[in-house]
Amino acid sequence: MTLHEHATPAEKVAAMGSLPAKVDVKAPLVSQEALTEGVFKLTAVAPSIALRAMPGQFVQVGVNRGGTLLRRPLGIAEADPATGHVSLIYRVAGKGTLALSQLKPGDEIKLLGPLGHGFSTKAKKPLLVGGGMGLSPLLYAAGYLLGHKTETDVLMGGRTEKELFWQQLFKECAKNIHLTTDDGSLGTKGFVTTILPELLKENGYDLVIACGPEIMMKNVAKVCKEHDVPCEVSLERRMGCGLGACLSCSIDTVSGRRKVCKDGPVFPAEEVFF
Ligand code: FES
């Protein structure tokens, strides 16, 4: 492949020939913004990851703090092969994410990925169901699927209206957005499972993809089973290596012991013991 002067990052990566499934790269930040209190979106340049990332996969993010490299797994919220940009949305919840939130455009992070197995992308009419930071990988799923001519509906739940700032982010890439809040401050009062049965009955979804608090995914999986709709869930576990080597993320499933980082994080709901 001959590169022209204005080659995109994706073209530059393609020109290097085939790459391994995952890479460990230094990625300069192009932006960092606060979405709401304690929640940030950062975008970094990582063309070789942007080119390979599938919805539901994650990266191990490394940030230097006092000479120590802190690594943390984060789901991919956006990946654009054309620009080489990868975006991550995270809540500050410890030293690593605090250090991450203090970085400015031009600063570098380490990105190892894309890692794990993501969501199915073959469904014709998927419903994405999420809550909290679980909506981050679903955002990439909605954008990716739209780019591959599949429209998605989204059902999101939060405790209050404030937690559903996500609806602005999904506006560009989801067809219909359904909202629930525990206190009724926005959308239907209740949980996602308050309106899920009705949505499944009326819309003929052929797959439900759920990501969020475990109790939410457990209840979503139960409703899907009752309505005979396949369901995938994305599990979150404490991770060490992120590569299948340290066993810190092992879980028992109906098909035996599995590693969330390597065999997941996405599993068919019927395989998981909630
Ligand atoms: Fe090490 Fe999964 S994080 S095996």
Coordinates of C-alpha atoms and ligand atoms in Angstrom, one line a residue:
M1 CA 0.0 0.0 0.0
T2 CA 1.5 3.4 -1.0
L3 CA 0.8 6.2 1.5
H4 CA -0.3 9.6 0.2
E5 CA 0.4 12.8 2.0
H6 CA -2.9 13.0 3.7
A7 CA -3.2 9.4 4.7
T8 CA -5.6 8.8 7.6
P9 CA -4.3 7.1 10.8
A10 CA -6.2 4.0 9.7
E11 CA -4.5 4.0 6.4
K12 CA -1.1 4.4 8.1
V13 CA -1.9 1.4 10.3
A14 CA -3.1 -0.7 7.3
A15 CA 0.2 0.2 5.5
M16 CA 2.1 -1.5 8.3
G17 CA 0.6 -4.9 7.4
S18 CA -1.3 -7.2 9.7
L19 CA -1.1 -6.4 13.4
P20 CA -1.5 -8.7 16.4
A21 CA -5.1 -8.9 17.9
K22 CA -4.0 -6.5 20.7
V23 CA -1.4 -3.9 21.0
D24 CA 0.3 -1.9 23.9
V25 CA 0.7 1.7 22.8
K26 CA 1.4 5.1 24.1
A27 CA -1.7 7.3 23.3
P28 CA -1.7 11.1 23.5
L29 CA -4.9 12.6 24.7
V30 CA -6.8 14.9 22.4
S31 CA -9.5 15.9 24.8
Q32 CA -10.8 15.4 28.3
E33 CA -14.2 16.6 29.4
A34 CA -16.3 16.3 32.5
L35 CA -19.8 14.9 31.5
T36 CA -21.2 15.3 35.0
E37 CA -19.9 15.4 38.5
G38 CA -17.1 12.8 38.8
V39 CA -17.6 11.3 35.3
F40 CA -15.2 12.1 32.5
K41 CA -14.8 11.4 28.8
L42 CA -11.3 11.2 27.5
T43 CA -10.3 10.7 23.9
A44 CA -6.8 9.5 22.9
V45 CA -5.1 8.8 19.6
A46 CA -4.6 5.0 19.2
P47 CA -5.2 4.1 15.5
S48 CA -4.2 0.4 15.9
I49 CA -6.8 0.0 18.7
A50 CA -9.5 2.1 16.9
L51 CA -9.1 -0.1 13.9
R52 CA -9.7 -3.4 15.8
A53 CA -12.0 -2.5 18.6
M54 CA -15.3 -4.3 18.7
P55 CA -18.3 -3.3 20.8
G56 CA -18.0 -4.7 24.3
Q57 CA -14.3 -5.0 24.3
F58 CA -12.1 -3.1 26.8
V59 CA -8.6 -1.7 27.2
Q60 CA -6.2 -1.7 30.1
V61 CA -5.5 1.9 30.7
G62 CA -2.1 2.8 32.3
V63 CA -1.4 6.1 33.8
N64 CA 1.9 7.2 35.4
R65 CA 1.5 8.4 39.0
G66 CA 4.6 9.2 41.0
G67 CA 6.7 6.8 38.8
T68 CA 4.2 4.0 39.2
L69 CA 2.1 2.7 36.3
L70 CA -1.5 2.3 37.4
R71 CA -3.6 0.0 35.1
R72 CA -7.3 -0.1 35.1
P73 CA -9.7 -1.9 32.7
L74 CA -12.2 0.4 30.9
G75 CA -14.8 -0.4 28.3
I76 CA -14.4 1.3 24.9
A77 CA -17.1 4.0 24.5
E78 CA -16.1 5.1 21.0
A79 CA -13.6 4.0 18.4
D80 CA -13.2 5.7 15.1
P81 CA -10.9 4.0 12.6
A82 CA -11.0 7.1 10.3
T83 CA -9.5 9.4 12.9
G84 CA -7.7 6.8 15.0
H85 CA -9.5 8.2 18.1
V86 CA -10.5 6.0 21.0
S87 CA -12.8 7.4 23.8
L88 CA -13.3 6.1 27.3
I89 CA -16.0 7.2 29.8
Y90 CA -15.1 6.7 33.4
R91 CA -16.1 7.6 36.9
V92 CA -13.4 8.7 39.3
A93 CA -13.3 5.8 41.9
G94 CA -9.7 5.6 43.1
K95 CA -6.1 6.6 42.6
G96 CA -5.9 5.4 39.0
T97 CA -9.0 7.1 37.7
L98 CA -8.3 10.3 39.7
A99 CA -4.8 10.5 38.1
L100 CA -6.5 9.9 34.7
S101 CA -9.0 12.7 35.3
Q102 CA -6.1 15.1 35.9
L103 CA -4.5 14.6 32.5
K104 CA -4.7 17.2 29.8
P105 CA -4.6 17.1 26.0
G106 CA -1.1 16.2 24.9
D107 CA -0.4 14.1 28.0
E108 CA 0.1 10.4 27.3
I109 CA -1.5 7.2 28.6
K110 CA -0.7 3.6 27.9
L111 CA -3.4 1.6 26.2
L112 CA -3.3 -2.2 26.0
G113 CA -6.1 -3.7 23.9
P114 CA -8.6 -4.2 22.5
L115 CA -9.1 -7.0 25.0
G116 CA -11.8 -9.7 25.6
H117 CA -14.8 -10.8 23.6
G118 CA -17.5 -8.3 22.8
F119 CA -21.2 -8.3 22.0
S120 CA -22.8 -10.1 19.1
T121 CA -23.1 -7.7 16.1
K122 CA -25.3 -9.9 13.9
A123 CA -28.7 -9.2 15.4
K124 CA -31.2 -7.4 13.2
K125 CA -33.2 -5.7 15.9
P126 CA -31.2 -5.4 19.1
L127 CA -32.3 -3.6 22.3
L128 CA -29.5 -2.2 24.5
V129 CA -30.3 -2.1 28.2
G130 CA -28.0 -0.3 30.6
G131 CA -27.4 1.6 33.8
G132 CA -24.6 3.6 35.3
M133 CA -21.2 3.2 33.7
G134 CA -22.5 0.1 31.9
L135 CA -23.9 2.5 29.3
S136 CA -20.3 3.3 28.1
P137 CA -19.7 0.1 26.1
L138 CA -23.3 0.2 24.9
L139 CA -22.6 3.7 23.4
Y140 CA -20.0 2.1 21.2
A141 CA -22.3 -0.7 20.4
A142 CA -25.0 1.7 19.2
G143 CA -22.5 3.7 17.1
Y144 CA -20.9 0.7 15.6
L145 CA -24.1 -1.0 14.7
L146 CA -25.5 2.2 13.2
G147 CA -22.4 2.3 11.1
H148 CA -23.2 -1.2 9.9
K149 CA -26.8 -0.3 9.1
T150 CA -28.4 -1.7 12.2
E151 CA -30.6 0.6 14.2
T152 CA -30.8 0.1 17.9
D153 CA -33.2 1.0 20.6
V154 CA -31.9 1.8 24.1
L155 CA -33.5 1.4 27.5
M156 CA -31.6 3.1 30.3
G157 CA -32.3 3.4 34.0
G158 CA -30.9 5.5 36.8
R159 CA -31.8 6.6 40.3
T160 CA -32.6 10.2 39.2
E161 CA -32.7 12.4 36.1
K162 CA -29.1 13.5 36.9
E163 CA -27.8 9.9 36.2
L164 CA -29.3 9.9 32.7
F165 CA -27.0 12.5 31.2
W166 CA -26.3 9.5 28.8
Q167 CA -29.4 10.2 26.8
Q168 CA -27.6 13.2 25.1
L169 CA -24.7 10.9 24.1
F170 CA -27.1 8.3 22.6
K171 CA -29.2 10.8 20.7
E172 CA -26.9 10.6 17.6
C173 CA -26.7 6.9 17.4
A174 CA -29.9 5.3 18.8
K175 CA -33.3 5.1 17.2
N176 CA -35.6 5.1 20.2
I177 CA -34.5 5.9 23.8
H178 CA -36.6 4.7 26.7
L179 CA -35.9 6.0 30.2
T180 CA -36.7 5.0 33.7
T181 CA -35.7 6.5 37.1
D182 CA -36.2 5.2 40.6
D183 CA -37.8 8.4 41.7
G184 CA -39.8 9.2 38.5
S185 CA -37.8 12.5 37.9
L186 CA -37.4 11.4 34.2
G187 CA -39.1 8.8 32.1
T188 CA -41.1 6.0 33.7
K189 CA -40.9 5.7 37.5
G190 CA -39.3 2.4 38.4
F191 CA -36.5 0.1 37.0
V192 CA -35.6 -0.9 33.5
T193 CA -37.5 -4.1 34.2
T194 CA -40.7 -2.1 34.8
I195 CA -41.1 -1.5 31.1
L196 CA -38.9 -4.2 29.6
P197 CA -41.7 -6.8 29.3
E198 CA -43.9 -4.4 27.3
L199 CA -41.0 -3.4 25.1
L200 CA -40.2 -7.0 24.3
K201 CA -43.8 -7.8 23.6
E202 CA -44.3 -4.9 21.2
N203 CA -41.1 -4.6 19.3
G204 CA -39.9 -8.0 18.2
Y205 CA -36.3 -7.6 19.4
D206 CA -34.1 -10.5 18.4
L207 CA -31.3 -9.8 21.0
V208 CA -31.0 -7.9 24.3
I209 CA -27.6 -6.6 25.3
A210 CA -27.3 -5.7 28.9
C211 CA -24.6 -3.9 30.8
G212 CA -24.8 -2.3 34.2
P213 CA -25.2 -3.2 37.8
E214 CA -25.3 -7.0 38.3
I215 CA -28.7 -7.0 39.9
M216 CA -30.1 -5.1 36.9
M217 CA -28.5 -7.6 34.5
K218 CA -29.8 -10.6 36.5
N219 CA -33.4 -9.2 36.3
V220 CA -33.1 -8.3 32.7
A221 CA -31.9 -11.8 31.9
K222 CA -34.9 -13.2 33.8
V223 CA -37.4 -11.1 31.8
C224 CA -35.7 -12.0 28.5
K225 CA -35.9 -15.7 29.4
E226 CA -39.6 -15.4 30.2
H227 CA -40.1 -13.7 26.8
D228 CA -37.8 -16.1 24.9
V229 CA -35.5 -13.4 23.7
P230 CA -31.7 -14.1 23.7
C231 CA -29.7 -11.9 26.1
E232 CA -26.1 -11.1 26.5
V233 CA -24.5 -9.6 29.6
S234 CA -21.2 -7.8 30.2
L235 CA -19.6 -8.7 33.5
E236 CA -17.3 -6.6 35.6
R237 CA -14.7 -8.2 37.8
R238 CA -11.6 -6.9 39.5
M239 CA -8.8 -7.5 37.0
G240 CA -5.0 -7.9 37.3
C241 CA -3.4 -8.7 34.0
G242 CA -6.5 -8.4 31.7
L243 CA -4.8 -11.1 29.6
G244 CA -6.0 -14.4 31.0
A245 CA -2.8 -15.0 33.0
C246 CA -3.4 -14.1 36.6
L247 CA -6.8 -15.8 37.2
S248 CA -8.0 -12.9 39.4
C249 CA -11.2 -12.5 37.3
S250 CA -12.2 -16.2 37.2
I251 CA -15.9 -17.1 37.6
D252 CA -18.0 -20.3 37.5
T253 CA -20.4 -20.6 34.6
V254 CA -22.7 -23.4 33.5
S255 CA -19.9 -24.4 31.1
G256 CA -17.2 -24.4 33.7
R257 CA -14.6 -22.0 35.0
R258 CA -14.1 -18.9 32.8
K259 CA -12.0 -15.8 32.9
V260 CA -14.0 -12.6 32.5
C261 CA -11.1 -10.7 30.9
K262 CA -10.4 -13.3 28.2
D263 CA -13.6 -15.4 27.8
G264 CA -15.8 -12.4 28.4
P265 CA -16.5 -9.8 29.5
V266 CA -19.6 -10.6 27.4
F267 CA -21.4 -13.9 28.1
P268 CA -24.7 -15.3 27.0
A269 CA -26.9 -14.7 30.0
E270 CA -27.9 -18.3 30.4
E271 CA -24.3 -19.3 31.0
V272 CA -23.9 -17.0 34.0
F273 CA -24.8 -17.8 37.7
F274 CA -26.1 -14.5 39.0
Ligands
FES1 FE1 -5.8 -11.8 34.9 FE2 -8.3 -12.1 34.0 S1 -7.4 -10.3 34.9 S2 -6.8 -13.6 34.3

